[in-house]
Short mmCIF file of C-alpha atoms in Angstrom, two decimals:
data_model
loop_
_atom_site.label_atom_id
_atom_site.label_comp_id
_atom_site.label_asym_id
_atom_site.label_seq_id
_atom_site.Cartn_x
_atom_site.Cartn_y
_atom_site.Cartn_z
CA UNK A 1178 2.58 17.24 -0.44
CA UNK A 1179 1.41 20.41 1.08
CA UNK A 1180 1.77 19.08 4.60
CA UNK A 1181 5.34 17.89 3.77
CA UNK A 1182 6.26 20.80 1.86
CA UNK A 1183 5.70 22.85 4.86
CA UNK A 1184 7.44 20.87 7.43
CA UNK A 1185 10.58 20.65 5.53
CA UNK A 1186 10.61 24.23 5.13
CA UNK A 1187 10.60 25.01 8.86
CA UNK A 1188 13.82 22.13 8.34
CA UNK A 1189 15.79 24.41 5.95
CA UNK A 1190 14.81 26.41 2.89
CA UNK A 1191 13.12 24.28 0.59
CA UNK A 1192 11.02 26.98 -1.24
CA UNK A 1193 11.04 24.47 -4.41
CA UNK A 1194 8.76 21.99 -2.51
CA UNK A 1195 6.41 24.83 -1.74
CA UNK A 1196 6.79 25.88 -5.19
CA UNK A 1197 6.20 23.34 -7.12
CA UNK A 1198 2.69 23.03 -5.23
CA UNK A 1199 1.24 25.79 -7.24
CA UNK A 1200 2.41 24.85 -10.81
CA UNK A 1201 0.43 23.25 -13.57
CA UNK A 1202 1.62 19.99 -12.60
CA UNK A 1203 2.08 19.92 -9.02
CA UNK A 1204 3.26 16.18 -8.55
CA UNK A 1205 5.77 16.02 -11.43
CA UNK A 1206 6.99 19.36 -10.24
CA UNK A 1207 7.25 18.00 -6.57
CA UNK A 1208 8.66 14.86 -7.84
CA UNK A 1209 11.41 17.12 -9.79
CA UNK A 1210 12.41 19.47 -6.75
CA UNK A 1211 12.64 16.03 -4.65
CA UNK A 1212 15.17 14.63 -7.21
CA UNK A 1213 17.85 17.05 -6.60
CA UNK A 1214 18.16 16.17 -2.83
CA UNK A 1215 18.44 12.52 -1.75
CA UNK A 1216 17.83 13.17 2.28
CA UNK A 1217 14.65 15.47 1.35
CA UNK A 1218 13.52 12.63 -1.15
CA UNK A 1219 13.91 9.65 1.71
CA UNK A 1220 11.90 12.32 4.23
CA UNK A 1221 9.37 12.30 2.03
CA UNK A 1222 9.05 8.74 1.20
CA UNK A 1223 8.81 8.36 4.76
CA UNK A 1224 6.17 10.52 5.20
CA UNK A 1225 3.89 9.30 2.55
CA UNK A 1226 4.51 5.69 4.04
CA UNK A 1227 3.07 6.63 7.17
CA UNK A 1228 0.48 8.70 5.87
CA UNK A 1229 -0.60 5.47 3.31
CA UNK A 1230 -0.66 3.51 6.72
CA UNK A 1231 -2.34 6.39 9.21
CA UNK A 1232 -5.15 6.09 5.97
CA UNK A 1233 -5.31 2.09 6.05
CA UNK A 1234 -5.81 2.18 9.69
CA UNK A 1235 -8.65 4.82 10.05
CA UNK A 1236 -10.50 2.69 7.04
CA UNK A 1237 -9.86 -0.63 8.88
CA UNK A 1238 -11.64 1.35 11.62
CA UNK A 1239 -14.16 2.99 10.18
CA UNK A 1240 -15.35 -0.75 7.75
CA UNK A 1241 -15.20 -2.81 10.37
CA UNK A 1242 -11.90 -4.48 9.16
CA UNK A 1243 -9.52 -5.92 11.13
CA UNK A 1244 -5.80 -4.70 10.67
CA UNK A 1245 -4.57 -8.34 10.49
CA UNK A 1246 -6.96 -8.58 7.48
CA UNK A 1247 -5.10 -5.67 5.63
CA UNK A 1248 -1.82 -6.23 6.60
CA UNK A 1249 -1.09 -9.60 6.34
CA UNK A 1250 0.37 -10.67 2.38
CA UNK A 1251 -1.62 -13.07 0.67
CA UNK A 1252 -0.39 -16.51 0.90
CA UNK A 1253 1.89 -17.11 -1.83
CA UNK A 1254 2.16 -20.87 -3.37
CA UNK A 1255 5.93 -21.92 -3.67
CA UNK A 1256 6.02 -24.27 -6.69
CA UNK A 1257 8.30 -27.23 -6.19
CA UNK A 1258 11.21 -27.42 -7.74
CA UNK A 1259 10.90 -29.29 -10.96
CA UNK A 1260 13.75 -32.06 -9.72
CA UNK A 1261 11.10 -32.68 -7.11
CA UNK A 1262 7.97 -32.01 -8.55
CA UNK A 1263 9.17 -34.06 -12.37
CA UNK A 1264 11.51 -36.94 -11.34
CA UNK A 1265 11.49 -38.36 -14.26
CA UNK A 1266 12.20 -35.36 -15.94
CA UNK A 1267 16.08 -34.02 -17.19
CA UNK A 1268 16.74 -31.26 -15.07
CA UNK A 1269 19.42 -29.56 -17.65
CA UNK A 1270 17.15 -29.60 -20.74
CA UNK A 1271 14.47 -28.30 -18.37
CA UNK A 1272 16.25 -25.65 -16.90
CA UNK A 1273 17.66 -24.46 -20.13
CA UNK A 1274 13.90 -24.62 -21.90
CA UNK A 1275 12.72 -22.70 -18.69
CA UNK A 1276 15.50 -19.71 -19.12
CA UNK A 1277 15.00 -19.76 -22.74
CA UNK A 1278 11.14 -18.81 -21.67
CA UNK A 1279 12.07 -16.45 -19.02
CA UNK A 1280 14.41 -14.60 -21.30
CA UNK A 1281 11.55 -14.55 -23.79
CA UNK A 1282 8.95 -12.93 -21.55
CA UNK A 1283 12.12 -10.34 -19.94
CA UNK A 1284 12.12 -9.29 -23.99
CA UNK A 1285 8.90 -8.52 -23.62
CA UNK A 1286 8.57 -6.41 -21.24
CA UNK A 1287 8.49 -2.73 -21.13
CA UNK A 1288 10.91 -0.94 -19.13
CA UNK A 1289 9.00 -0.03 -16.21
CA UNK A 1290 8.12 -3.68 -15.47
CA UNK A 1291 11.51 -4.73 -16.12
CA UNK A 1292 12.48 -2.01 -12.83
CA UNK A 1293 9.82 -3.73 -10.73
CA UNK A 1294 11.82 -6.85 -11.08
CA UNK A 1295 13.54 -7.92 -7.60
CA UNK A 1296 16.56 -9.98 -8.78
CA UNK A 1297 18.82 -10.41 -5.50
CA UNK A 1298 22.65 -8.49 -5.84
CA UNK A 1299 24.15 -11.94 -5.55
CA UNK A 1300 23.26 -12.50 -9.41
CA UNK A 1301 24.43 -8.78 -10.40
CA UNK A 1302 28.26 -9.88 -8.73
CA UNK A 1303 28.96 -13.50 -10.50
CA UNK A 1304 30.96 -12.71 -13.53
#
């Protein structure tokens, strides 16, 4: 934060960043003085990303691990879809049982799961 704080204030006055360094709670003060400026907020987003990365890379090196290792996501099992995987099976009743479950679990959950959720915008526009 430091580091950031002082290369955005060679960038323009952003005393707040600097600020917010020295009070009790530095990050949700940071965090706060970021919120009122959506450009400064992306710049700093940015700049954590690469420093998460730069930090990834110099462990890989120093443990032996290769960077493919790291960076590559797990493999992720599709499941088939039920029509395929259940022929037999009614694919209405099933769908509806398995939205009635979904729904159940989405009640559930607290709010900051809920905003982890990545539903694609096509669903958010049918009305």
């Amino acid at each position: 934060m430091a580091d950031f704080a002082a290369t955005e204030i060679a960038r323009d006055d952003q005393s707040p960043l600097v600020e917010a360094l020295s009070a009790d709670d530095p990050a949700a003060t940071f965090a706060a003085a970021l919120g009122g400026n959506d450009s400064v907020s992306r710049r700093w987003k940015r700049h954590l990303r690469h420093r998460i990365i730069d930090r990834a890379l110099a462990w890989s090196q120093e443990n032996h691990v290769p960077v493919a290792d790291i960076s590559a996501p797990e493999a992720v099992r599709t499941p088939e879809p039920a029509a395929v995987a259940h022929p037999n099976m009614s694919s209405d009743s099933d769908d509806d049982q398995l939205r009635e479950q979904i729904l159940s679990v989405l009640h559930t959950l607290p709010l900051h799961e809920l905003l982890r959720l990545r539903i694609p915008v096509g669903y958010t526009l049918r009305r």
